[in-house]
Short mmCIF file of C-alpha atoms and ligand atoms in Angstrom, two decimals:
data_model
loop_
_atom_site.label_atom_id
_atom_site.label_comp_id
_atom_site.label_asym_id
_atom_site.label_seq_id
_atom_site.Cartn_x
_atom_site.Cartn_y
_atom_site.Cartn_z
CA LEU A 23 2.78 54.42 -12.98
CA ASN A 24 2.34 57.07 -15.56
CA GLU A 25 4.98 55.67 -17.84
CA ASN A 26 3.35 52.21 -17.59
CA ILE A 27 -0.22 53.57 -18.34
CA ALA A 28 1.20 55.30 -21.08
CA LYS A 29 2.78 52.34 -22.77
CA ALA A 30 -0.28 49.82 -21.69
CA GLU A 31 -2.57 52.70 -23.55
CA GLY A 32 -0.46 52.30 -26.73
CA TYR A 33 -0.83 48.45 -26.53
CA LEU A 34 -4.30 48.54 -25.79
CA ALA A 35 -5.66 50.97 -28.58
CA ARG A 36 -6.03 48.37 -31.14
CA PHE A 37 -8.24 46.27 -28.85
CA LYS A 38 -10.23 49.50 -28.28
CA GLU A 39 -10.63 50.24 -31.89
CA ASN A 40 -11.35 47.08 -33.48
CA THR A 41 -13.64 44.34 -32.23
CA LEU A 42 -11.54 41.32 -31.03
CA GLY A 43 -12.78 38.08 -32.84
CA HIS A 44 -11.75 34.64 -33.49
CA TYR A 45 -8.59 32.88 -34.84
CA ILE A 46 -9.90 30.16 -36.89
CA ASN A 47 -7.70 28.03 -39.71
CA GLY A 48 -5.12 30.71 -39.75
CA GLU A 49 -7.56 33.79 -40.18
CA TRP A 50 -8.90 36.30 -37.91
CA THR A 51 -12.54 36.54 -38.36
CA LEU A 52 -15.48 38.01 -36.38
CA GLY A 53 -17.39 34.97 -36.94
CA THR A 54 -20.93 34.43 -37.98
CA GLY A 55 -22.98 35.97 -35.10
CA SER A 56 -23.76 39.55 -34.10
CA GLU A 57 -23.56 39.23 -30.16
CA THR A 58 -20.37 41.23 -28.87
CA PHE A 59 -19.66 41.98 -25.06
CA ASP A 60 -17.73 44.82 -23.45
CA ASN A 61 -14.23 43.89 -22.12
CA THR A 62 -13.21 46.48 -19.32
CA THR A 63 -10.37 47.07 -16.63
CA PRO A 64 -10.83 46.39 -13.36
CA THR A 65 -8.30 49.25 -12.33
CA ASP A 66 -11.32 51.79 -12.90
CA GLN A 67 -14.02 50.06 -14.97
CA SER A 68 -13.16 51.72 -18.25
CA TYR A 69 -13.70 50.44 -21.61
CA LEU A 70 -10.87 47.89 -23.15
CA GLY A 71 -12.73 47.16 -26.19
CA LYS A 72 -15.68 44.76 -27.95
CA VAL A 73 -15.31 40.89 -28.02
CA VAL A 74 -17.37 38.70 -30.22
CA ALA A 75 -18.87 35.91 -28.65
CA ALA A 76 -18.73 32.68 -30.79
CA THR A 77 -21.67 31.16 -31.90
CA ASP A 78 -21.91 27.16 -32.60
CA GLU A 79 -21.06 27.70 -36.12
CA ASP A 80 -17.73 29.42 -35.33
CA VAL A 81 -17.01 26.76 -32.60
CA ASN A 82 -17.70 23.97 -35.13
CA ALA A 83 -15.20 25.96 -37.72
CA ALA A 84 -12.57 25.81 -35.27
CA CYS A 85 -12.73 22.27 -34.35
CA GLU A 86 -13.25 21.40 -38.02
CA ALA A 87 -10.02 23.35 -38.80
CA ALA A 88 -8.30 21.71 -35.89
CA ALA A 89 -9.58 18.29 -37.07
CA ALA A 90 -8.18 19.12 -40.80
CA ALA A 91 -4.92 20.03 -39.69
CA ALA A 92 -4.42 17.15 -37.20
CA ALA A 93 -2.96 14.55 -39.56
CA ALA A 94 -0.36 16.71 -40.79
CA TRP A 95 0.75 18.25 -37.54
CA ALA A 96 0.92 14.63 -35.99
CA ALA A 97 3.09 13.80 -38.97
CA THR A 98 5.53 16.73 -38.64
CA PRO A 99 8.95 15.40 -37.03
CA GLY A 100 9.27 16.24 -33.38
CA ALA A 101 12.40 18.02 -34.46
CA GLU A 102 10.56 20.54 -36.72
CA ARG A 103 7.89 20.86 -33.88
CA LYS A 104 10.39 21.65 -31.55
CA LYS A 105 12.16 24.29 -33.92
CA ILE A 106 8.58 25.89 -34.25
CA LEU A 107 7.57 25.87 -30.50
CA HIS A 108 11.37 27.68 -29.62
CA ARG A 109 10.14 30.37 -32.44
CA LEU A 110 7.16 30.59 -30.34
CA GLY A 111 9.30 31.07 -27.33
CA ASP A 112 11.35 33.50 -28.92
CA GLU A 113 8.26 35.59 -30.01
CA LEU A 114 6.78 35.68 -26.43
CA GLU A 115 9.90 36.49 -25.15
CA LYS A 116 10.02 39.67 -27.66
CA ARG A 117 6.59 40.78 -26.71
CA ALA A 118 6.82 40.12 -23.05
CA GLU A 119 6.58 43.71 -21.71
CA GLU A 120 3.47 44.05 -24.17
CA ILE A 121 1.88 40.92 -22.59
CA ALA A 122 2.62 41.89 -18.77
CA LEU A 123 1.02 45.32 -19.44
CA VAL A 124 -2.02 43.95 -21.11
CA GLU A 125 -2.57 41.24 -19.04
CA ALA A 126 -2.32 43.63 -15.75
CA MET A 127 -4.87 45.96 -17.40
CA ASP A 128 -7.01 43.05 -18.05
CA CYS A 129 -7.13 40.87 -15.11
CA GLY A 130 -5.84 43.52 -12.45
CA GLN A 131 -2.92 41.45 -11.48
CA PRO A 132 0.04 43.73 -10.26
CA LEU A 133 2.52 44.05 -13.05
CA ARG A 134 5.40 42.62 -10.65
CA PHE A 135 3.84 39.41 -11.02
CA MET A 136 2.89 39.57 -14.42
CA ARG A 137 6.29 40.34 -15.78
CA GLN A 138 7.14 37.08 -14.37
CA ALA A 139 4.12 35.36 -15.89
CA ALA A 140 5.12 36.40 -19.24
CA VAL A 141 8.62 34.84 -19.01
CA ARG A 142 7.37 31.82 -17.51
CA GLY A 143 5.17 31.49 -20.60
CA ALA A 144 8.00 31.77 -23.07
CA ALA A 145 9.62 28.83 -20.36
CA ASN A 146 6.65 26.60 -20.80
CA PHE A 147 7.22 26.18 -24.61
CA ARG A 148 10.79 25.97 -24.51
CA PHE A 149 10.52 23.15 -21.91
CA PHE A 150 7.89 20.95 -23.84
CA ALA A 151 9.54 21.88 -27.23
CA ASP A 152 12.70 20.00 -26.22
CA GLN A 153 10.72 17.13 -25.37
CA ALA A 154 8.82 17.00 -28.76
CA PRO A 155 11.37 14.67 -30.52
CA GLU A 156 10.98 11.95 -27.64
CA ALA A 157 7.39 12.26 -26.68
CA ARG A 158 6.45 9.13 -28.96
CA ASN A 159 8.72 7.00 -27.37
CA GLY A 160 7.36 3.97 -25.18
CA LEU A 161 8.54 1.05 -22.98
CA SER A 162 9.64 -2.57 -23.93
CA LEU A 163 8.21 -5.24 -21.91
CA HIS A 164 9.59 -8.65 -22.44
CA GLN A 165 7.76 -12.35 -21.87
CA ASP A 166 9.22 -15.68 -22.66
CA GLN A 167 7.24 -15.99 -25.86
CA HIS A 168 6.78 -12.40 -26.57
CA THR A 169 8.06 -8.91 -26.74
CA ASN A 170 5.40 -6.01 -25.96
CA PHE A 171 6.31 -2.63 -26.84
CA THR A 172 4.46 0.64 -26.53
CA VAL A 173 4.20 3.84 -28.88
CA ARG A 174 2.35 6.88 -28.19
CA SER A 175 0.51 9.09 -30.77
CA PRO A 176 -1.21 12.50 -30.35
CA ILE A 177 -4.56 11.99 -29.22
CA GLY A 178 -6.01 14.38 -31.92
CA PRO A 179 -7.51 17.80 -31.63
CA VAL A 180 -7.89 18.90 -28.18
CA ALA A 181 -9.96 21.95 -26.29
CA VAL A 182 -7.93 23.91 -23.95
CA ILE A 183 -10.18 26.13 -21.63
CA THR A 184 -8.62 28.64 -19.31
CA PRO A 185 -9.73 30.71 -16.51
CA TRP A 186 -9.22 34.63 -15.96
CA ASN A 187 -6.57 34.21 -13.34
CA THR A 188 -3.14 34.47 -14.75
CA PRO A 189 -4.86 33.76 -18.21
CA PHE A 190 -1.36 33.99 -20.26
CA MET A 191 0.68 31.73 -18.38
CA LEU A 192 -1.85 28.92 -17.30
CA SER A 193 -2.88 28.92 -21.47
CA THR A 194 0.88 28.37 -22.30
CA TRP A 195 1.52 25.53 -19.59
CA LYS A 196 -1.70 23.83 -21.30
CA ILE A 197 -1.15 24.53 -24.96
CA ALA A 198 2.69 24.02 -25.07
CA PRO A 199 2.72 20.19 -24.40
CA ALA A 200 -0.40 19.65 -26.53
CA LEU A 201 1.53 21.06 -29.65
CA ALA A 202 4.53 19.36 -28.67
CA ALA A 203 2.86 15.93 -28.36
CA GLY A 204 1.63 16.55 -31.99
CA CYS A 205 -1.94 17.60 -30.94
CA THR A 206 -3.90 20.33 -32.57
CA VAL A 207 -5.70 23.10 -30.20
CA VAL A 208 -8.80 25.05 -29.84
CA HIS A 209 -8.28 27.39 -27.21
CA LYS A 210 -11.25 29.22 -25.40
CA PRO A 211 -9.77 31.94 -23.05
CA ALA A 212 -12.06 33.12 -20.32
CA GLU A 213 -14.63 35.73 -21.45
CA LEU A 214 -13.39 38.01 -18.71
CA SER A 215 -9.80 38.12 -19.85
CA PRO A 216 -9.57 37.55 -23.63
CA LEU A 217 -6.55 40.10 -24.42
CA THR A 218 -3.35 38.15 -23.96
CA GLY A 219 -5.31 34.83 -25.71
CA ALA A 220 -4.98 36.65 -28.66
CA ILE A 221 -1.37 37.84 -28.51
CA LEU A 222 -0.68 34.08 -27.92
CA ALA A 223 -2.45 33.32 -31.17
CA GLU A 224 -0.51 36.05 -32.87
CA CYS A 225 2.70 34.78 -31.53
CA ALA A 226 1.72 31.20 -32.84
CA GLU A 227 1.20 32.34 -36.49
CA ALA A 228 4.31 34.38 -36.15
CA ALA A 229 6.06 31.39 -35.23
CA GLY A 230 4.99 29.56 -38.38
CA LEU A 231 2.46 27.16 -36.84
CA PRO A 232 0.50 25.77 -40.11
CA LYS A 233 -3.07 26.99 -40.22
CA GLY A 234 -5.60 25.23 -38.46
CA VAL A 235 -2.97 23.84 -35.72
CA TRP A 236 -3.92 26.59 -33.10
CA ASN A 237 -7.37 28.09 -33.26
CA THR A 238 -8.80 30.46 -30.58
CA ILE A 239 -12.66 31.33 -30.16
CA ASN A 240 -13.90 33.86 -27.61
CA GLY A 241 -17.04 33.62 -26.06
CA PHE A 242 -19.18 32.46 -23.12
CA GLY A 243 -18.71 28.93 -21.30
CA ALA A 244 -22.14 28.18 -21.32
CA VAL A 245 -22.33 28.72 -25.05
CA ALA A 246 -18.94 28.60 -26.88
CA GLY A 247 -17.42 26.28 -24.02
CA LYS A 248 -20.41 24.04 -24.27
CA THR A 249 -20.28 23.18 -27.86
CA LEU A 250 -16.65 23.05 -27.80
CA THR A 251 -16.63 20.32 -24.98
CA GLN A 252 -19.34 18.42 -27.00
CA HIS A 253 -17.86 18.57 -30.55
CA PRO A 254 -16.90 14.93 -31.71
CA ALA A 255 -13.53 15.89 -33.34
CA ILE A 256 -12.33 17.09 -30.01
CA LYS A 257 -10.88 14.21 -28.24
CA ALA A 258 -9.59 15.58 -24.98
CA VAL A 259 -10.47 18.60 -22.81
CA ALA A 260 -8.07 20.40 -20.31
CA LEU A 261 -9.92 22.73 -18.33
CA VAL A 262 -8.40 25.17 -15.43
CA GLY A 263 -11.27 26.68 -13.71
CA ASP A 264 -13.91 26.34 -10.82
CA SER A 265 -15.18 23.16 -9.61
CA ALA A 266 -18.75 23.71 -10.77
CA THR A 267 -17.59 23.99 -14.19
CA GLY A 268 -15.63 20.95 -13.89
CA LYS A 269 -18.87 19.00 -13.13
CA LYS A 270 -20.66 20.68 -16.11
CA ILE A 271 -17.90 19.68 -18.42
CA GLN A 272 -17.89 16.29 -16.99
CA ALA A 273 -21.45 15.92 -18.00
CA GLN A 274 -21.06 17.77 -21.31
CA THR A 275 -18.34 15.40 -22.36
CA ALA A 276 -20.20 11.89 -21.33
CA ASP A 277 -21.76 11.45 -24.74
CA THR A 278 -18.58 11.67 -26.74
CA LEU A 279 -16.47 10.08 -24.06
CA LYS A 280 -13.44 12.47 -23.91
CA ARG A 281 -10.45 12.29 -21.93
CA LEU A 282 -10.70 14.97 -19.22
CA HIS A 283 -7.82 16.94 -17.27
CA LEU A 284 -9.79 19.06 -14.81
CA GLU A 285 -7.59 21.48 -12.63
CA LEU A 286 -10.18 22.91 -10.30
CA GLY A 287 -10.78 25.10 -7.13
CA GLY A 288 -8.83 24.94 -3.64
CA LYS A 289 -8.78 25.73 -0.25
CA ASN A 290 -5.58 25.10 0.67
CA PRO A 291 -3.99 24.76 4.11
CA VAL A 292 -0.70 26.28 5.30
CA ILE A 293 0.08 24.42 8.33
CA VAL A 294 2.74 26.18 10.85
CA PHE A 295 4.02 24.29 13.71
CA ASP A 296 5.65 25.75 16.87
CA ASP A 297 9.03 24.60 15.57
CA ALA A 298 8.94 26.39 12.21
CA ASP A 299 11.52 28.68 10.96
CA PHE A 300 9.32 31.89 12.07
CA ASP A 301 10.47 34.26 9.38
CA ARG A 302 10.58 32.07 6.62
CA ALA A 303 7.02 30.90 7.67
CA LEU A 304 5.51 34.24 7.80
CA ASP A 305 7.01 35.47 4.49
CA ALA A 306 5.53 32.66 2.87
CA VAL A 307 2.10 32.83 4.49
CA VAL A 308 1.86 36.34 3.36
CA PHE A 309 3.39 35.59 0.04
CA MET A 310 0.95 32.42 -0.84
CA ILE A 311 -2.49 34.35 0.04
CA TYR A 312 -1.77 38.03 -0.73
CA SER A 313 0.10 37.58 -4.17
CA LEU A 314 -1.80 37.68 -7.19
CA ASN A 315 -4.69 39.22 -5.29
CA GLY A 316 -5.37 35.89 -3.67
CA GLN A 317 -6.87 34.83 -7.30
CA ARG A 318 -4.72 32.00 -7.42
CA CYS A 319 -5.69 28.17 -7.56
CA THR A 320 -2.55 27.38 -4.98
CA SER A 321 -2.99 30.24 -2.87
CA SER A 322 -2.86 29.04 0.84
CA SER A 323 -6.32 30.48 2.02
CA ARG A 324 -6.31 28.80 5.47
CA LEU A 325 -3.66 29.37 8.04
CA LEU A 326 -3.55 26.37 10.66
CA ILE A 327 -1.43 27.69 13.47
CA GLN A 328 -0.03 25.87 16.25
CA SER A 329 -1.29 27.14 19.68
CA GLY A 330 2.54 27.50 20.98
CA ILE A 331 3.35 30.29 18.68
CA LYS A 332 -0.22 31.51 17.60
CA ASP A 333 0.03 34.83 19.51
CA LYS A 334 3.21 35.80 18.46
CA PHE A 335 2.70 34.47 14.99
CA LEU A 336 -0.74 36.41 14.34
CA ALA A 337 0.93 39.71 16.11
CA ALA A 338 3.66 39.60 13.21
CA LEU A 339 1.29 38.56 10.62
CA LYS A 340 -1.27 41.49 11.31
CA GLU A 341 1.58 43.87 10.94
CA ARG A 342 2.70 42.63 7.54
CA VAL A 343 -0.90 42.30 6.06
CA ALA A 344 -1.70 46.01 7.46
CA ASN A 345 1.09 47.18 5.50
CA LEU A 346 0.69 45.43 2.20
CA LYS A 347 0.50 48.06 -0.58
CA VAL A 348 -2.67 47.88 -2.43
CA GLY A 349 -2.75 50.06 -5.97
CA HIS A 350 -3.14 50.21 -9.54
CA SER A 351 -1.93 47.20 -11.15
CA LEU A 352 0.29 49.07 -13.35
CA ASP A 353 2.24 50.71 -10.39
CA PRO A 354 5.71 48.94 -9.76
CA ASN A 355 5.06 49.26 -6.12
CA THR A 356 1.69 47.69 -5.97
CA GLU A 357 1.53 44.38 -4.16
CA VAL A 358 -2.34 43.54 -4.11
CA GLY A 359 -4.33 44.97 -7.42
CA PRO A 360 -7.96 45.12 -7.93
CA LEU A 361 -10.22 42.11 -8.00
CA VAL A 362 -10.92 40.90 -11.77
CA HIS A 363 -14.51 42.29 -12.21
CA THR A 364 -17.11 43.45 -10.24
CA GLY A 365 -18.94 40.04 -9.70
CA HIS A 366 -16.07 38.74 -8.19
CA TYR A 367 -15.58 41.86 -5.90
CA GLU A 368 -19.08 41.48 -4.70
CA LYS A 369 -18.46 37.85 -4.05
CA VAL A 370 -15.11 38.78 -2.08
CA THR A 371 -16.36 41.46 -0.16
CA SER A 372 -19.82 39.50 0.81
CA TYR A 373 -17.34 37.20 3.05
CA PHE A 374 -16.81 40.18 5.40
CA GLU A 375 -20.12 40.11 6.59
CA ILE A 376 -20.13 36.09 6.48
CA ALA A 377 -16.93 36.17 8.86
CA LYS A 378 -18.78 38.29 11.50
CA THR A 379 -22.12 36.42 11.13
CA ASP A 380 -20.05 33.09 11.49
CA GLY A 381 -18.47 34.55 14.44
CA ALA A 382 -14.91 35.03 13.50
CA THR A 383 -13.07 38.24 13.98
CA ILE A 384 -11.76 40.46 11.35
CA ALA A 385 -8.21 41.30 12.51
CA VAL A 386 -7.01 43.21 9.46
CA GLY A 387 -8.94 44.44 6.65
CA GLY A 388 -12.56 43.55 5.72
CA LYS A 389 -13.43 46.59 3.75
CA SER A 390 -13.90 47.85 0.11
CA LEU A 391 -11.52 50.48 -0.59
CA ARG A 392 -13.86 52.13 -3.68
CA ASP A 393 -14.53 55.08 -1.66
CA GLU A 394 -11.02 55.74 -1.54
CA MET A 395 -9.66 54.44 -4.70
CA GLY A 396 -12.41 55.11 -7.15
CA PRO A 397 -14.45 52.64 -9.00
CA GLY A 398 -11.94 49.89 -9.45
CA ASN A 399 -12.41 46.49 -7.54
CA TYR A 400 -10.18 47.50 -4.91
CA VAL A 401 -10.25 45.57 -1.41
CA THR A 402 -8.08 45.71 1.80
CA PRO A 403 -6.12 42.56 2.07
CA THR A 404 -7.81 40.89 4.91
CA LEU A 405 -7.04 38.53 7.62
CA PHE A 406 -9.73 36.42 9.63
CA VAL A 407 -8.93 35.13 13.06
CA GLU A 408 -10.45 33.20 16.02
CA ALA A 409 -12.21 31.13 13.17
CA LYS A 410 -13.32 27.56 13.18
CA ASN A 411 -12.78 25.07 10.20
CA ASN A 412 -16.61 24.80 9.62
CA MET A 413 -17.27 28.22 9.13
CA ARG A 414 -18.03 29.47 5.13
CA ILE A 415 -14.87 31.81 5.45
CA ALA A 416 -12.89 28.28 6.06
CA GLN A 417 -14.76 25.98 3.78
CA GLU A 418 -15.55 28.23 0.73
CA GLU A 419 -13.08 29.48 -2.11
CA ILE A 420 -13.32 33.17 -1.77
CA PHE A 421 -10.49 33.61 -4.08
CA GLY A 422 -9.41 36.99 -3.11
CA PRO A 423 -6.66 38.57 -0.83
CA VAL A 424 -8.34 37.10 2.11
CA LEU A 425 -6.90 34.43 4.91
CA THR A 426 -8.54 32.43 7.50
CA ALA A 427 -6.51 31.77 10.43
CA ILE A 428 -7.63 28.59 12.69
CA GLU A 429 -5.70 27.19 15.88
CA PHE A 430 -4.61 23.69 16.47
CA ASP A 431 -2.95 21.73 19.34
CA THR A 432 -1.78 18.46 18.01
CA GLU A 433 -0.08 16.98 14.82
CA GLU A 434 -3.30 14.64 14.51
CA GLU A 435 -5.70 17.58 14.58
CA ALA A 436 -3.60 19.43 11.96
CA VAL A 437 -4.26 16.63 9.83
CA GLN A 438 -7.63 16.24 10.63
CA LEU A 439 -8.23 20.10 9.89
CA ALA A 440 -6.36 20.27 6.93
CA ASN A 441 -8.57 17.35 5.42
CA ASP A 442 -11.97 18.37 6.44
CA THR A 443 -12.62 20.49 3.11
CA ILE A 444 -14.04 19.20 -0.20
CA TYR A 445 -10.72 20.50 -1.84
CA GLY A 446 -7.57 18.43 -2.25
CA LEU A 447 -5.22 20.88 -4.49
CA ALA A 448 -2.11 22.07 -2.46
CA GLY A 449 -0.77 22.23 1.33
CA TYR A 450 2.02 23.72 2.81
CA ILE A 451 3.96 22.32 5.96
CA TRP A 452 6.33 24.30 8.02
CA THR A 453 7.90 22.49 10.75
CA ALA A 454 11.69 21.69 11.82
CA ASN A 455 10.73 18.25 12.27
CA THR A 456 11.42 16.08 9.37
CA GLY A 457 9.86 12.86 11.00
CA ARG A 458 6.68 14.99 11.20
CA ALA A 459 6.95 16.52 7.62
CA MET A 460 7.02 12.97 6.47
CA ARG A 461 3.97 11.84 8.27
CA MET A 462 2.07 15.03 7.40
CA ALA A 463 3.04 14.67 3.53
CA ASP A 464 1.51 11.03 3.89
CA LYS A 465 -1.47 12.00 5.40
CA VAL A 466 -2.57 15.33 3.93
CA GLU A 467 -4.94 14.97 1.34
CA ALA A 468 -3.78 17.29 -1.56
CA GLY A 469 -1.92 16.80 -5.14
CA MET A 470 0.87 18.91 -4.20
CA LEU A 471 2.55 19.70 -1.13
CA TRP A 472 5.21 21.89 -0.45
CA VAL A 473 7.36 21.48 2.84
CA ASN A 474 9.40 24.51 4.20
CA SER A 475 8.59 26.14 1.08
CA GLU A 476 6.49 28.30 -0.75
CA ASN A 477 5.01 27.35 -4.08
CA ASN A 478 7.83 26.46 -6.24
CA ARG A 479 6.96 24.96 -9.61
CA ASN A 480 9.21 22.51 -11.14
CA LEU A 481 8.07 21.90 -14.86
CA PRO A 482 8.69 18.22 -14.96
CA SER A 483 6.91 17.42 -11.57
CA PRO A 484 2.99 16.51 -11.66
CA PHE A 485 0.54 19.36 -11.19
CA GLY A 486 -2.95 18.76 -10.37
CA GLY A 487 -5.44 18.12 -7.64
CA MET A 488 -7.62 15.42 -5.80
CA LYS A 489 -11.10 15.32 -4.51
CA MET A 490 -13.23 18.18 -5.69
CA SER A 491 -9.71 20.08 -6.88
CA GLY A 492 -9.79 17.97 -10.21
CA ILE A 493 -8.77 14.94 -11.90
CA GLY A 494 -5.46 14.10 -13.57
CA ARG A 495 -2.16 15.29 -13.69
CA ASP A 496 -0.05 17.55 -15.73
CA GLY A 497 3.62 18.62 -16.29
CA GLY A 498 6.50 16.79 -17.57
CA ASP A 499 5.76 13.39 -19.09
CA TRP A 500 2.32 13.73 -17.29
CA SER A 501 1.41 16.17 -19.98
CA PHE A 502 2.35 13.82 -22.71
CA ASP A 503 0.41 10.93 -21.22
CA PHE A 504 -2.72 13.06 -21.21
CA TYR A 505 -2.32 14.36 -25.00
CA MET A 506 -1.42 11.28 -26.23
CA GLU A 507 -2.69 7.52 -26.68
CA THR A 508 -0.14 4.65 -25.58
CA LYS A 509 -0.62 1.76 -27.96
CA ASN A 510 0.83 -1.66 -27.23
CA VAL A 511 2.29 -4.09 -29.86
CA CYS A 512 2.81 -7.49 -29.04
CA ILE A 513 5.19 -9.84 -31.11
CA ALA A 514 5.48 -13.16 -30.88
CA HIS A 515 9.11 -14.69 -30.70
P1 LIG B 610 -14.64 29.32 -14.45
O1 LIG B 610 -14.76 27.74 -14.21
O2 LIG B 610 -15.77 30.08 -14.36
O3 LIG B 610 -14.35 29.67 -16.23
C1 LIG B 610 -12.84 28.93 -16.79
C2 LIG B 610 -13.43 28.53 -18.02
O4 LIG B 610 -14.50 27.58 -18.33
C3 LIG B 610 -13.56 29.81 -18.67
O5 LIG B 610 -13.10 30.01 -20.10
C4 LIG B 610 -15.29 29.89 -19.11
O6 LIG B 610 -15.97 30.36 -19.93
C5 LIG B 610 -15.34 28.17 -19.44
N1 LIG B 610 -16.60 27.55 -18.91
C6 LIG B 610 -17.49 27.90 -18.06
N2 LIG B 610 -18.67 27.08 -18.10
C7 LIG B 610 -18.43 26.22 -19.26
C8 LIG B 610 -18.90 25.12 -19.63
N3 LIG B 610 -20.32 24.92 -19.13
N4 LIG B 610 -18.43 24.42 -20.54
C9 LIG B 610 -17.29 24.60 -21.07
N5 LIG B 610 -16.60 25.89 -20.49
C10 LIG B 610 -17.12 26.55 -19.76
O7 LIG B 610 -13.62 30.05 -13.79
P2 LIG B 610 -12.72 31.19 -13.47
O8 LIG B 610 -13.89 31.96 -12.50
O9 LIG B 610 -12.61 31.96 -14.76
O10 LIG B 610 -11.53 31.04 -12.78
C11 LIG B 610 -11.49 31.00 -11.24
C12 LIG B 610 -11.36 29.05 -11.00
O11 LIG B 610 -10.43 28.62 -11.49
C13 LIG B 610 -11.20 29.17 -9.43
O12 LIG B 610 -12.03 27.98 -9.02
C14 LIG B 610 -9.71 28.66 -9.14
O13 LIG B 610 -9.25 27.96 -8.17
C15 LIG B 610 -9.86 27.88 -10.52
N6 LIG B 610 -8.25 27.59 -11.06
C16 LIG B 610 -7.72 26.40 -10.64
C17 LIG B 610 -6.30 26.01 -11.04
C18 LIG B 610 -5.79 24.73 -10.66
O14 LIG B 610 -4.74 24.41 -11.39
N7 LIG B 610 -6.51 23.69 -10.05
C19 LIG B 610 -5.57 27.14 -11.56
C20 LIG B 610 -5.93 28.47 -11.65
C21 LIG B 610 -7.49 28.77 -11.47
#
């Protein structure tokens, strides 16, 4: 731990000493305003540096830079874009340790997961880089007297707005296909976790991206984010964030009729039937809510457990949850780190009382660890049992290491409970019965379902949610569909 802290301090020193500004048209700038905000670490609330809040003028400058660079970047051959994006992957790999350490300090996510996130970021650029040369390809559709063909072209400058949970990995997942498609980008990282967004922009510059192709602005959602989504030069907005933010952005972009991809919240069920592989299901249930501090959109925060194995499963689960290691995010042994910031810590801990008021039982945890562990945002991994699906702990996205267990008897009841939520992002089904797995996969309302598996990401597969979990999909060609316009050309014979 001490060695990691020393290394992280080395990487963080420049952020502490220099105010972090914006990267606009290939230059770092402190912008036109005087407002700044302090960035702190959730490990102990200590200072990580000052960040400038973008003004409308700064946001406009970034959008104009992206607009000015758009034609040349769109006309850059796909093979050339591919080369630059692979170089960007190289830069990220070179700085993977720095990215992991800085992100762990900025967000509180345990280093063991952040190391993987850094490597996955580079893989995201390489995956979409390889598709850049073919991205414009379309279809040929024959009629008796005509031939139709389609071509795709980049939609233009796009806004990418990212949240504070695994901000580095999520930013790469959105920005890589935009650049591969030939779009220019204005990125707004979350105000609570701005540091790896800055490192990303530095890597883009080092990889040789032309000026204006990648711009990063720091600041608040209600000001910088809002202006960005309303700028007429921006043709599409990719948001990863809260459902409430998705609604606001839908309203903000109505006047300029922008294309939207909204990846929003979830209250994802993991459904464990009596005939499930007990040990694998148990591992997956623990991993999918307590890893990444439960601050993960696809976390399975509702356990629907069939009555036949309920007692045995919950007994084993309690033991596992009670033994999870909570600690400093840079401790290699830590499984659950501090929550991202104090406001979020207060939200998560408020559900401990809400659970009791609603009539559920706290089987494990339900406590702040600040008395024992100092001022960081540490909480005990928590398991609520004897819960009903209409309770707030089963309906609201808590976004912490907190699991609500609900019993069911029949397959029909499992479907009904799984779908009794405003969300529809992800679901996990554990059963040895293939026919049942197929029926459940058909009926559960979620954009992504995993059967007898924890969350496994396949980059060519579609990613996204239904209901209040969002609109649109990305991944593979879905990303290019989002970032490109499709034009049909019809020729008479
Ligand atoms: P948030 O919605 O508060 O913020 C996300 C981003 O939106 C930030 O950069 C913020 O500054 C910006 N923003 C806020 N208001 C805005 C506005 N009016 N106009 C433009 N931009 C605005 O979310 P958060 O708290 O940072 O992140 C957690 C949320 O993200 C959770 O709900 C989680 O489920 C969700 N999430 C979803 C996915 C997914 O793939 N579905 C993935 C990760 C996180």
